[in-house]
Tab-separated table of C-alpha atoms in Angstrom:
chain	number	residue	atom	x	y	z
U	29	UNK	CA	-13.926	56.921	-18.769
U	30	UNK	CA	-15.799	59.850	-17.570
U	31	UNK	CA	-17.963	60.233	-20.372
U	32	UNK	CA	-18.887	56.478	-20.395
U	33	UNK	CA	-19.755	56.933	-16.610
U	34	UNK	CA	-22.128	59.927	-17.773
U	35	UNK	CA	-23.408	57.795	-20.198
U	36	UNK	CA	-24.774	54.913	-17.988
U	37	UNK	CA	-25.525	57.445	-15.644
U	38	UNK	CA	-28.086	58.985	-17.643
U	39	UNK	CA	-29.161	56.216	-19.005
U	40	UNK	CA	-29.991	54.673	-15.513
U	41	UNK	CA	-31.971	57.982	-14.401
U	42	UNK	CA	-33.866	57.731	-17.779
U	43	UNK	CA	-35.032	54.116	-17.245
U	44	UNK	CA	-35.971	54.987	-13.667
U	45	UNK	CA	-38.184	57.964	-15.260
U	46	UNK	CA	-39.580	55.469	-17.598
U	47	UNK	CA	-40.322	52.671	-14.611
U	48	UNK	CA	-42.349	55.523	-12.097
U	49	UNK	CA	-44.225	56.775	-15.680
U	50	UNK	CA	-45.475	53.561	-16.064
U	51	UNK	CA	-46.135	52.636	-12.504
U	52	UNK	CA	-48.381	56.055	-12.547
U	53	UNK	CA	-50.254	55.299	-15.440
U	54	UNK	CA	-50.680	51.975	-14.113
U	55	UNK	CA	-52.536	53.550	-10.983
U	56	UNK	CA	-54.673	56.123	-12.878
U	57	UNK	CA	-57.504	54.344	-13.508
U	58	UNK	CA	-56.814	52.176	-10.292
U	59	UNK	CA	-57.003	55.615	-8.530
U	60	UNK	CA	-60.700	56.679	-10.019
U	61	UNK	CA	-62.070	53.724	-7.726
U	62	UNK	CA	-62.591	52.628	-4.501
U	63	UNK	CA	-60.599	49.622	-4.678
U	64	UNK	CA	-59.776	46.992	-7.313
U	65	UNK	CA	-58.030	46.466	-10.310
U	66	UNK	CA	-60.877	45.487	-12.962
U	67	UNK	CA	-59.809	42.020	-13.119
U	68	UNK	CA	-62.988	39.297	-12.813
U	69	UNK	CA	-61.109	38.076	-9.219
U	70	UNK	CA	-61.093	42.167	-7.946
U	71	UNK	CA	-63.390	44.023	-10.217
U	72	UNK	CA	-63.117	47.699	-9.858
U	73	UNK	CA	-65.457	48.690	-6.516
U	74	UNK	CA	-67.497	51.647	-7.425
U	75	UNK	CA	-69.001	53.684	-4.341
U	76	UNK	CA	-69.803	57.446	-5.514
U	77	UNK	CA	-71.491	58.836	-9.168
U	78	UNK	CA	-67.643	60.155	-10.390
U	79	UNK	CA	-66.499	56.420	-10.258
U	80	UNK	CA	-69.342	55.294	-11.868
U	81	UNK	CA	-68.735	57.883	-15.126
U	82	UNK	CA	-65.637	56.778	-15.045
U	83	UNK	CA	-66.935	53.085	-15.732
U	84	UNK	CA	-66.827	54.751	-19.483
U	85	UNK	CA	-62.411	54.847	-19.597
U	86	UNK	CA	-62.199	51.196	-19.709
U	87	UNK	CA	-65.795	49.457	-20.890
U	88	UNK	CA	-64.383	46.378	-20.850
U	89	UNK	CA	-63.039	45.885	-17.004
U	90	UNK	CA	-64.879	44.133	-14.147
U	91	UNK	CA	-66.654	46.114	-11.579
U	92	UNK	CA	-68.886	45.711	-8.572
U	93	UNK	CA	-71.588	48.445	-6.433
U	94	UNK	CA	-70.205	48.891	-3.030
U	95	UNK	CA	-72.690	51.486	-2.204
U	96	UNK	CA	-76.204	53.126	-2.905
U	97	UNK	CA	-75.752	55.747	-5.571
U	98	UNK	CA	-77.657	58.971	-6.457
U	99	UNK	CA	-77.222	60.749	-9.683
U	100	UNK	CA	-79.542	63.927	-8.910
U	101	UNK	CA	-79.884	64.136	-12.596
U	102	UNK	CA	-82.614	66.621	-13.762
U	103	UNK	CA	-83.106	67.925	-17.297
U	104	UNK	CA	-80.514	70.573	-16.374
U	105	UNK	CA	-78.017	68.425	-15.775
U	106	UNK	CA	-79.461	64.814	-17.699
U	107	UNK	CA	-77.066	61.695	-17.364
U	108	UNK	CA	-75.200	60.977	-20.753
U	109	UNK	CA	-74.420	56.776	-21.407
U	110	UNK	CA	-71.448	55.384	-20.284
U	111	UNK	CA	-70.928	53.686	-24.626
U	112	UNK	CA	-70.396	50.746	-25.699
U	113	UNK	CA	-70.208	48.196	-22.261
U	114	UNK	CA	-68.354	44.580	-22.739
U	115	UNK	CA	-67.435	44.408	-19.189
U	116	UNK	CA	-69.243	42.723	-16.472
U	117	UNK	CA	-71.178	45.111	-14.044
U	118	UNK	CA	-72.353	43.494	-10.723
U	119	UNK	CA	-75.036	45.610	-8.797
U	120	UNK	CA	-74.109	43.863	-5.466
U	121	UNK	CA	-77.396	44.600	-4.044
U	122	UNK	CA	-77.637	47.999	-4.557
U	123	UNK	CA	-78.929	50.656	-6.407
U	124	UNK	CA	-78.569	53.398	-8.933
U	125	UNK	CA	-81.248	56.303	-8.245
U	126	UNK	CA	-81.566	59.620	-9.952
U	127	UNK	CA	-80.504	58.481	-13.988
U	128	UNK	CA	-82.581	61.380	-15.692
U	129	UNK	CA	-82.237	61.028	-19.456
U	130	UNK	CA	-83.305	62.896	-22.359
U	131	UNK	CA	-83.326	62.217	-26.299
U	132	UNK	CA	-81.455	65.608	-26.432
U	133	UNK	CA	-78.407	64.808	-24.456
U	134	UNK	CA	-75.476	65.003	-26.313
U	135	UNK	CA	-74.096	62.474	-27.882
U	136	UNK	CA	-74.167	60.282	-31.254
U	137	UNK	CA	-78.222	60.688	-32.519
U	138	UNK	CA	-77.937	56.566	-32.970
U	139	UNK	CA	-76.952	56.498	-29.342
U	140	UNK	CA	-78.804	54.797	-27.150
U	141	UNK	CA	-80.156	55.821	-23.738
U	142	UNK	CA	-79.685	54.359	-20.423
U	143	UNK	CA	-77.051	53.147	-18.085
U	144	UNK	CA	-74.857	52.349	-21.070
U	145	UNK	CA	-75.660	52.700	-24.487
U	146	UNK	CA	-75.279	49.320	-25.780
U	147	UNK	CA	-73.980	46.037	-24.353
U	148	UNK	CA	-71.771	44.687	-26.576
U	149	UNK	CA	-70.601	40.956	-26.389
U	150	UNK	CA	-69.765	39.556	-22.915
U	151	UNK	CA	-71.287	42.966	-21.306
């Protein structure tokens, strides 16, 4: 009886594990934005140039400006595409300053250069 008890013991601990795991993952990307949860009802909000690079995780999410952003990119420091966009990306009004690009960033030579490298279908 003991061993049985130890048993469904650990196997209720291990499915709890499993359940806060997932629940953590869930949040990660959740977590890189402002608010949100990518869906086209509450795209992902996007205030600051760190949630904006991390548009490139999940290309094909919903998300939405809530602020003014300034990249301060220079040819030291040149901004590389967020790839392949199928997403919807809603400017909101505002605006995206400071995208310095070069043909020598690094990346894929066919890449292409702006925002995002290509817009696939839907994007």
């Amino acid at each position: 009886m003991r061993k049985v008890t130890s048993v469904l013991l650990a196997f209720v601990l291990c499915t709890a594990l499993l359940c806060i795991g997932a629940a953590a993952a869930d949040s990660g990307a959740a977590g890189k934005f402002a608010g949100g949860d990518g869906s086209e009802t509450t795209p992902y909000q996007i205030a600051t140039a760190e949630q904006l690079k991390a548009v490139e995780k999940n290309p094909g999410a919903h998300y939405v400006l809530i602020a003014d952003i300034d990249l301060e990119g220079s040819a030291d420091d040149p901004w590389n595409p967020i790839g392949k966009f199928t997403g919807t990306f809603d400017g909101n009004g505002h605006t995206i300053s400071g995208l310095y690009m070069n043909a020598n960033s690094p990346g894929p030579a066919d890449q292409g250069l702006g925002l995002f490298s290509y817009l696939g279908s839907g994007g």
